[in-house]
Amino acid sequence: IPSGKVSGRSSDAPSLNIRGFTSINGGSPLILLDGVSITLQELSTMNSNDVQSITVLKDAASSAIYGARAAYGVILITTKSATSSKMNVSINAYTAFRTPGQLPTIITDPYEIMTYRNAVHDNNLYNSTQLAYAQQREKDPSLPAAVPKPGSSPMYYTYTGNTNWLDVVYQKYAPTNDINMSVSKKSDKLSYYFSSDYYALNGLFNYGNDLYRQFNMRGKVDLQVTPWLSFSNNTMVTYDTYNEPSDIDGTFFSDMFRTVSPIDIPKNPDGTWTPAGASTV
């Protein structure tokens, strides 16, 4: 069960809670991959196609077997091994598209926004000329959202936009791609399983890079030298890169609406960024 505060970054490991919060300092279950303890970060970067089985131990008796580290539960993961005397080659690929969900409905009508704000600020925020022009834009959206301020140099504008900043910041869809391949074979004395995986996740932002790439390789070899002597090797290599925005955290969504207004617009008529646009994207 996911728990705790997470940022939503593609590179972040999840948090797991199996037996409840038994300590004020928190705790996480013991995770054993083929008998070797791994972290949640290592678990999150695994190639899911390598997993043969997952067993969750959640009772207190787990501590008698695995010690004090099992107080928060135990997750036992077994990876795949060769099962056939014939060479088995498997290639899988999929593409998925993600879209933002649970986004609020934004009021973008400039006249309605100005009216509400004036009610809060005792009619001192927008004058009658601005209100009249906002009312005209409400009836005719083809009117310009930015008009030059008389006598200003360099050029400054008065904004009467109807911008939905969610549409400016977020894309409608973003693709996720995954390609994995495995080769395995088993004989009387030698068995091997090799796999590789490429995972690519594109972020939902219209501006700035938000790209996560992950590469996985696993080599699993078992050699039976004599009836009483065998050698085994199970190696996993993971490499990932995350080209992420420089200023994105759990407060980005709320901060965006504190610093910009639907009346603002991303760019001026001359193509330059507005203060609101530059601070947001």
Tab-separated table of N, CA, C and O in Angstrom, residues 7-14 41 44-45 98 199 201-203 210-214 240-242 244:
chain	number	residue	atom	x	y	z
A	7	SER	N	6.787	13.030	-4.420
A	7	SER	CA	6.821	14.210	-5.269
A	7	SER	C	6.183	13.966	-6.622
A	7	SER	O	5.843	14.907	-7.321
A	8	GLY	N	6.061	12.699	-7.014
A	8	GLY	CA	5.545	12.398	-8.335
A	8	GLY	C	6.617	12.317	-9.391
A	8	GLY	O	6.318	12.058	-10.557
A	9	ARG	N	7.876	12.550	-9.031
A	9	ARG	CA	8.956	12.424	-10.007
A	9	ARG	C	9.070	10.984	-10.481
A	9	ARG	O	8.923	10.041	-9.702
A	10	SER	N	9.392	10.834	-11.761
A	10	SER	CA	9.504	9.498	-12.321
A	10	SER	C	10.631	8.705	-11.690
A	10	SER	O	10.592	7.475	-11.655
A	11	SER	N	11.652	9.381	-11.181
A	11	SER	CA	12.813	8.700	-10.619
A	11	SER	C	12.670	8.391	-9.133
A	11	SER	O	13.550	7.747	-8.560
A	12	ASP	N	11.592	8.834	-8.503
A	12	ASP	CA	11.416	8.617	-7.073
A	12	ASP	C	10.925	7.206	-6.781
A	12	ASP	O	10.106	6.649	-7.518
A	13	ALA	N	11.428	6.640	-5.692
A	13	ALA	CA	10.964	5.327	-5.254
A	13	ALA	C	9.656	5.479	-4.482
A	13	ALA	O	9.451	6.478	-3.790
A	14	PRO	N	8.763	4.504	-4.577
A	14	PRO	CA	7.524	4.575	-3.791
A	14	PRO	C	7.805	4.229	-2.339
A	14	PRO	O	8.880	3.744	-1.986
A	41	GLN	N	14.274	1.838	-3.764
A	41	GLN	CA	14.769	2.468	-4.977
A	41	GLN	C	15.207	1.421	-5.995
A	41	GLN	O	14.920	1.525	-7.191
A	44	SER	N	12.150	-0.238	-7.512
A	44	SER	CA	11.426	0.574	-8.493
A	44	SER	C	12.103	0.584	-9.857
A	44	SER	O	11.466	0.911	-10.855
A	45	THR	N	13.393	0.260	-9.898
A	45	THR	CA	14.101	0.265	-11.178
A	45	THR	C	14.207	-1.125	-11.801
A	45	THR	O	14.842	-1.286	-12.842
A	98	ARG	N	-0.487	8.820	-21.418
A	98	ARG	CA	-1.020	9.338	-20.162
A	98	ARG	C	-1.627	10.715	-20.397
A	98	ARG	O	-1.227	11.438	-21.303
A	199	TYR	N	13.062	1.580	-21.046
A	199	TYR	CA	11.827	2.233	-20.624
A	199	TYR	C	11.981	3.733	-20.818
A	199	TYR	O	12.959	4.332	-20.367
A	201	LEU	N	9.819	7.424	-20.562
A	201	LEU	CA	8.613	8.123	-20.120
A	201	LEU	C	8.765	9.609	-20.416
A	201	LEU	O	9.711	10.247	-19.958
A	202	ASN	N	7.850	10.148	-21.201
A	202	ASN	CA	7.832	11.573	-21.522
A	202	ASN	C	6.865	12.280	-20.585
A	202	ASN	O	5.744	11.820	-20.368
A	203	GLY	N	7.305	13.411	-20.044
A	203	GLY	CA	6.471	14.159	-19.122
A	203	GLY	C	5.351	14.900	-19.823
A	203	GLY	O	5.259	14.946	-21.055
A	210	ASP	N	11.165	17.089	-19.518
A	210	ASP	CA	10.678	16.204	-18.466
A	210	ASP	C	10.730	14.792	-19.038
A	210	ASP	O	9.701	14.199	-19.379
A	211	LEU	N	11.943	14.260	-19.170
A	211	LEU	CA	12.169	12.987	-19.866
A	211	LEU	C	12.889	12.011	-18.948
A	211	LEU	O	13.957	12.321	-18.407
A	212	TYR	N	12.313	10.831	-18.780
A	212	TYR	CA	12.926	9.785	-17.958
A	212	TYR	C	13.260	8.598	-18.840
A	212	TYR	O	12.423	8.121	-19.604
A	213	ARG	N	14.522	8.130	-18.742
A	213	ARG	CA	14.980	6.985	-19.517
A	213	ARG	C	15.640	5.984	-18.572
A	213	ARG	O	16.431	6.360	-17.710
A	214	GLN	N	15.301	4.702	-18.754
A	214	GLN	CA	15.870	3.670	-17.888
A	214	GLN	C	16.272	2.463	-18.722
A	214	GLN	O	15.514	1.995	-19.586
A	240	ASP	N	19.822	4.873	-15.358
A	240	ASP	CA	18.694	5.733	-15.682
A	240	ASP	C	19.130	7.190	-15.729
A	240	ASP	O	20.102	7.587	-15.083
A	241	THR	N	18.431	7.961	-16.523
A	241	THR	CA	18.652	9.402	-16.637
A	241	THR	C	17.300	10.094	-16.535
A	241	THR	O	16.296	9.592	-17.041
A	242	TYR	N	17.309	11.248	-15.874
A	242	TYR	CA	16.069	12.021	-15.734
A	242	TYR	C	16.384	13.480	-16.023
A	242	TYR	O	17.036	14.148	-15.217
A	244	GLU	N	14.916	16.628	-15.882
A	244	GLU	CA	13.708	17.160	-15.260
A	244	GLU	C	13.740	18.685	-15.190
A	244	GLU	O	14.802	19.296	-15.263
